[in-house]
Coordinates of C-alpha atoms and ligand atoms in Angstrom, one line a residue:
M1 CA -24.7 24.0 18.2
P2 CA -23.8 21.0 15.9
A3 CA -20.1 20.4 15.5
D4 CA -18.7 21.8 12.3
P5 CA -17.6 18.8 10.2
N6 CA -15.1 20.9 8.4
A7 CA -13.5 22.3 11.5
N8 CA -10.2 20.4 10.9
Y9 CA -10.0 21.3 7.2
T10 CA -7.7 24.0 6.0
N11 CA -8.6 26.5 3.3
S12 CA -6.0 25.1 1.0
A13 CA -7.5 21.7 0.7
L14 CA -8.8 21.0 -2.8
R15 CA -12.1 19.4 -3.7
F16 CA -13.0 17.9 -7.0
G17 CA -13.7 20.8 -9.3
D18 CA -11.5 23.3 -7.6
V19 CA -8.8 25.1 -9.6
D20 CA -5.4 24.2 -8.3
P21 CA -3.4 27.4 -7.7
Y22 CA -0.1 25.4 -7.6
P23 CA -0.5 22.7 -10.4
Q24 CA 3.2 21.9 -10.3
R25 CA 3.2 20.7 -6.7
L26 CA 3.8 17.0 -6.0
V27 CA 1.9 16.8 -2.8
G28 CA -1.4 18.4 -1.7
E29 CA -4.2 18.4 0.8
F30 CA -7.5 17.2 -0.7
I31 CA -11.1 16.7 0.4
G32 CA -12.3 13.6 -1.2
T33 CA -16.0 12.7 -1.3
V34 CA -16.9 9.2 -0.2
V35 CA -18.4 7.2 -3.0
S36 CA -18.7 3.9 -1.1
N37 CA -17.3 2.3 2.0
H38 CA -18.2 -1.3 2.3
W39 CA -17.0 -4.5 4.1
V40 CA -15.0 -6.9 2.0
N41 CA -14.9 -9.5 4.8
D42 CA -15.2 -9.6 8.6
E43 CA -12.1 -7.4 9.2
Y44 CA -11.5 -5.2 6.2
K45 CA -13.3 -2.4 4.4
H46 CA -12.8 -0.8 1.0
V47 CA -13.4 3.0 0.7
I48 CA -13.7 4.7 -2.7
L49 CA -13.2 8.5 -2.8
K50 CA -13.9 11.0 -5.6
V51 CA -10.9 13.3 -5.5
H52 CA -9.3 16.3 -7.2
P53 CA -7.3 15.3 -10.3
Q54 CA -4.0 16.2 -8.6
A55 CA -4.5 13.3 -6.1
L56 CA -4.8 10.9 -9.0
K57 CA -1.0 11.3 -9.6
A58 CA -0.4 8.7 -6.8
Y59 CA 1.3 5.6 -8.1
A60 CA 1.8 2.1 -6.8
G61 CA 3.4 1.9 -3.4
Q62 CA 2.8 5.6 -2.5
M63 CA 0.6 6.6 0.4
F64 CA -1.7 9.3 1.7
H65 CA -2.0 10.6 5.2
L66 CA -5.6 10.4 6.3
L67 CA -7.4 12.7 8.7
C68 CA -9.7 10.0 10.1
P69 CA -12.9 11.0 11.8
S70 CA -13.4 10.2 15.5
P71 CA -15.4 7.0 16.2
D72 CA -16.4 8.2 19.7
G73 CA -16.4 12.0 19.8
A74 CA -12.9 12.2 21.4
E75 CA -10.1 13.6 19.3
V76 CA -8.2 11.3 17.0
W77 CA -4.5 12.3 17.3
M78 CA -2.5 12.5 14.2
R79 CA -3.2 11.4 10.6
R80 CA -3.0 7.8 9.6
P81 CA -0.6 6.8 6.8
M82 CA -2.2 4.4 4.3
S83 CA -0.9 3.1 1.0
V84 CA -3.1 3.5 -2.1
Y85 CA -5.1 0.4 -3.1
R86 CA -6.2 1.6 -6.5
V87 CA -6.3 4.7 -8.6
D88 CA -9.1 4.9 -11.2
K89 CA -8.1 7.8 -13.4
D90 CA -11.2 7.5 -15.6
A91 CA -13.6 7.7 -12.7
G92 CA -11.5 10.2 -10.7
H93 CA -11.2 7.8 -7.7
V94 CA -8.6 6.9 -5.2
E95 CA -9.3 3.8 -3.2
F96 CA -8.1 2.4 0.1
L97 CA -8.4 -1.1 1.6
Y98 CA -8.0 -1.1 5.4
K99 CA -8.4 -3.2 8.5
C100 CA -10.7 -1.8 11.1
E101 CA -8.7 -2.2 14.3
G102 CA -7.7 1.1 15.9
R103 CA -9.6 4.3 16.6
G104 CA -8.5 5.9 13.3
T105 CA -9.7 3.1 11.1
R106 CA -12.8 2.6 13.2
G107 CA -13.7 6.2 12.6
M108 CA -12.9 5.7 8.9
S109 CA -15.3 2.7 8.9
M110 CA -18.2 5.1 9.8
L111 CA -17.8 7.2 6.6
A112 CA -20.9 7.1 4.4
P113 CA -21.4 8.0 0.8
G114 CA -21.3 11.8 0.3
D115 CA -19.1 12.4 3.4
D116 CA -16.0 14.5 3.2
F117 CA -12.6 12.8 3.9
N118 CA -9.4 14.9 4.1
I119 CA -6.3 13.2 2.7
T120 CA -2.8 14.5 2.2
G121 CA -0.4 13.2 -0.4
P122 CA 0.7 11.3 -2.4
L123 CA 3.7 10.7 -0.2
G124 CA 6.9 8.7 -0.4
H125 CA 8.6 6.7 -3.0
G126 CA 6.6 3.8 -4.4
F127 CA 7.5 0.7 -6.5
K128 CA 9.7 0.9 -9.6
L129 CA 9.0 -1.3 -12.6
D130 CA 11.9 -2.1 -14.9
L131 CA 10.4 -2.5 -18.4
S132 CA 13.0 -5.2 -19.3
W133 CA 11.2 -7.5 -16.8
R134 CA 8.7 -9.8 -18.4
Y135 CA 7.4 -11.5 -15.3
I136 CA 7.3 -10.4 -11.7
V137 CA 6.2 -12.2 -8.5
V138 CA 4.3 -10.4 -5.7
L139 CA 4.0 -12.1 -2.4
G140 CA 1.9 -10.6 0.3
R141 CA -0.1 -11.2 3.4
G142 CA -2.9 -9.4 5.2
V143 CA -3.1 -5.7 4.5
G144 CA 0.2 -6.0 2.7
L145 CA -1.8 -7.3 -0.2
A146 CA -3.5 -3.9 -0.5
T147 CA -0.2 -2.2 -0.9
L148 CA 0.9 -4.7 -3.6
A149 CA -2.4 -4.7 -5.5
P150 CA -1.6 -1.5 -7.5
L151 CA 1.5 -3.2 -8.8
S152 CA -0.7 -5.4 -10.9
Q153 CA -2.2 -2.3 -12.5
L154 CA 1.2 -0.8 -13.2
A155 CA 2.5 -4.1 -14.6
A156 CA -0.6 -4.5 -16.8
E157 CA -0.2 -1.0 -18.2
N158 CA 3.4 -2.0 -19.1
K159 CA 2.6 -5.5 -20.4
V160 CA 4.6 -7.2 -17.6
G161 CA 3.2 -10.5 -16.4
V162 CA 2.3 -10.9 -12.7
T163 CA 2.1 -14.0 -10.4
A164 CA 0.5 -12.9 -7.1
I165 CA 0.9 -15.3 -4.2
L166 CA -1.8 -14.3 -1.6
S167 CA -1.2 -15.5 1.9
A168 CA -4.0 -15.5 4.5
R169 CA -5.1 -17.2 7.7
N170 CA -8.0 -18.9 5.9
P171 CA -10.0 -18.5 2.7
G172 CA -12.5 -16.2 4.4
V173 CA -10.0 -13.4 4.8
V174 CA -8.0 -13.6 1.6
M175 CA -8.1 -10.2 -0.2
S176 CA -7.5 -8.6 -3.5
K177 CA -7.8 -11.8 -5.5
D178 CA -10.4 -10.3 -7.8
L179 CA -8.4 -7.1 -8.3
F180 CA -5.2 -9.0 -9.2
E181 CA -7.1 -11.3 -11.6
G182 CA -9.1 -8.5 -13.1
L183 CA -5.8 -7.0 -14.2
G184 CA -4.5 -10.2 -15.8
A185 CA -2.4 -11.5 -12.9
K186 CA -2.2 -15.2 -12.1
T187 CA -3.0 -15.8 -8.5
I188 CA -2.0 -18.5 -6.1
T189 CA -3.6 -18.6 -2.6
V190 CA -2.0 -20.1 0.4
F191 CA -3.6 -20.5 3.9
D192 CA -2.6 -21.2 7.5
S193 CA -5.8 -23.2 7.8
D194 CA -4.6 -25.9 5.4
G195 CA -0.9 -25.6 6.0
S196 CA -0.1 -24.3 2.5
S197 CA 1.2 -20.9 3.8
T198 CA 4.3 -22.4 5.4
V199 CA 7.7 -21.0 4.4
E200 CA 8.6 -24.4 2.9
N201 CA 5.6 -24.5 0.6
V202 CA 5.8 -20.9 -0.5
G203 CA 9.5 -21.4 -1.1
K204 CA 8.7 -24.3 -3.3
I205 CA 6.2 -22.2 -5.3
L206 CA 8.8 -19.5 -5.8
E207 CA 11.5 -22.0 -6.8
D208 CA 9.0 -23.4 -9.4
L209 CA 8.4 -19.9 -10.8
I210 CA 12.1 -19.3 -11.0
A211 CA 12.6 -22.6 -12.9
E212 CA 9.9 -21.6 -15.3
K213 CA 11.6 -18.2 -15.8
K214 CA 8.5 -16.4 -14.4
A215 CA 10.4 -14.4 -11.8
D216 CA 12.4 -11.5 -13.1
A217 CA 11.8 -9.5 -9.9
F218 CA 10.3 -10.0 -6.4
F219 CA 7.9 -7.8 -4.5
T220 CA 6.6 -8.2 -1.0
C221 CA 4.8 -6.5 1.9
G222 CA 3.2 -7.6 5.2
S223 CA 5.2 -10.4 6.6
N224 CA 8.7 -10.7 8.0
R225 CA 9.0 -14.4 7.3
L226 CA 8.0 -13.9 3.7
L227 CA 10.5 -11.0 3.3
T228 CA 13.2 -13.2 4.7
L229 CA 12.3 -16.0 2.3
M230 CA 12.3 -13.7 -0.7
Q231 CA 15.6 -12.2 0.4
R232 CA 17.2 -15.6 0.6
L233 CA 15.9 -16.8 -2.8
G234 CA 16.6 -13.4 -4.4
K235 CA 20.2 -13.6 -3.2
K236 CA 20.6 -17.2 -4.3
H237 CA 19.2 -16.7 -7.8
D238 CA 20.3 -13.0 -8.3
I239 CA 16.7 -11.7 -8.6
P240 CA 16.2 -8.1 -7.7
G241 CA 13.4 -7.2 -5.2
Q242 CA 11.5 -4.4 -3.5
V243 CA 9.7 -4.4 -0.2
A244 CA 7.1 -2.0 1.1
M245 CA 7.8 -1.4 4.7
E246 CA 5.0 -0.7 7.3
Q247 CA 5.8 1.6 10.1
I248 CA 4.2 4.0 12.7
M249 CA 4.4 7.6 11.4
V250 CA 3.6 11.0 12.6
C251 CA 4.4 13.8 10.1
G252 CA 4.5 11.5 7.0
F253 CA 6.9 13.8 5.1
G254 CA 10.3 13.4 6.6
A255 CA 10.4 16.0 9.4
C256 CA 9.9 14.1 12.7
Y257 CA 12.1 11.0 12.3
V258 CA 9.6 8.9 14.2
C259 CA 9.5 6.3 11.4
M260 CA 13.3 5.4 11.3
R261 CA 14.2 1.8 10.6
T262 CA 17.5 0.1 10.2
F263 CA 18.8 -1.0 6.8
E264 CA 22.0 -2.6 5.6
A265 CA 23.7 -0.9 2.7
G266 CA 27.2 -1.2 1.4
G267 CA 28.2 -3.4 4.3
Q268 CA 27.0 -0.8 6.9
R269 CA 23.9 -0.4 9.1
V270 CA 22.1 2.8 8.3
L271 CA 18.9 4.5 9.5
R272 CA 16.3 5.6 7.0
R273 CA 12.9 7.3 7.3
V274 CA 10.2 5.0 6.0
C275 CA 7.9 7.8 5.0
R276 CA 10.4 9.9 3.1
D277 CA 13.1 7.5 1.9
G278 CA 10.5 4.7 1.3
P279 CA 8.1 3.2 2.0
V280 CA 9.4 1.0 -0.8
F281 CA 13.0 -0.1 -0.4
N282 CA 15.5 -2.4 -2.0
M283 CA 14.6 -5.8 -0.6
Q284 CA 18.2 -6.9 0.1
E285 CA 18.8 -3.8 2.2
A286 CA 15.8 -4.2 4.5
V287 CA 16.4 -5.6 8.0
G288 CA 13.6 -7.8 9.2
W289 CA 11.6 -7.2 12.4
Ligands
FES1 FE1 8.0 11.9 10.4 FE2 8.7 9.8 8.9 S1 6.8 10.1 10.0 S2 9.9 11.5 9.4

């Protein structure tokens, strides 16, 4: 007998078109329908899901917990947390950009248009945009750029200018440039391959933006050395900042304490749950890794 593809789904999961019996709830379990799932370069794929309108409430920096299919017939233990790459409210789509490297994401890479994909969320506290800011700087590397990309959407909606510094190993694996630019952001690319991604050079780019008064706030994700750089310049020039932390998770909603990380707040070291207290935190309170 063929395996039931819905065996892992619960009856409460909502599909597009279902009536939500609990419309006030903030978090739900949804069955999205895969619209497309294509490679953006040798390592990353971009999946677009048609989802129930409740799932469209996700905002920049929030995440979903994904029930990834198995790539090999054996069970995939636990859901995988993934930050939202884009929400297209008009089309009813939630999108994710992901690196195919573990069993969960390899299973995800096999999803085809029309397949079901079970997602739970939106989870966590995302980015906050102060409407007194006129220009923000986002600095990311690797899959961290996928987490930062929705900020350009949020900023564009609120008429806040964005400079996005995109760091990558080489031009072949830089991501999200089109998305940032499509939403009006100015992009600057820096690469390991030509030496432009060094801390010294990125620091100079940031100092120039500060001198031009184009840096009212800093945002980063995906690199410890870039976090440390932004923390240092943020402290020096009194620029507020936020960082989206990446962490292994199990439950995704604050119950298991697997995702604890150390922060420094009020002169003390404290432990916080990345899934529930974050994943976006005050940059100056984050302790690097
Ligand atoms: Fe369980 Fe964060 S993953 S508390």
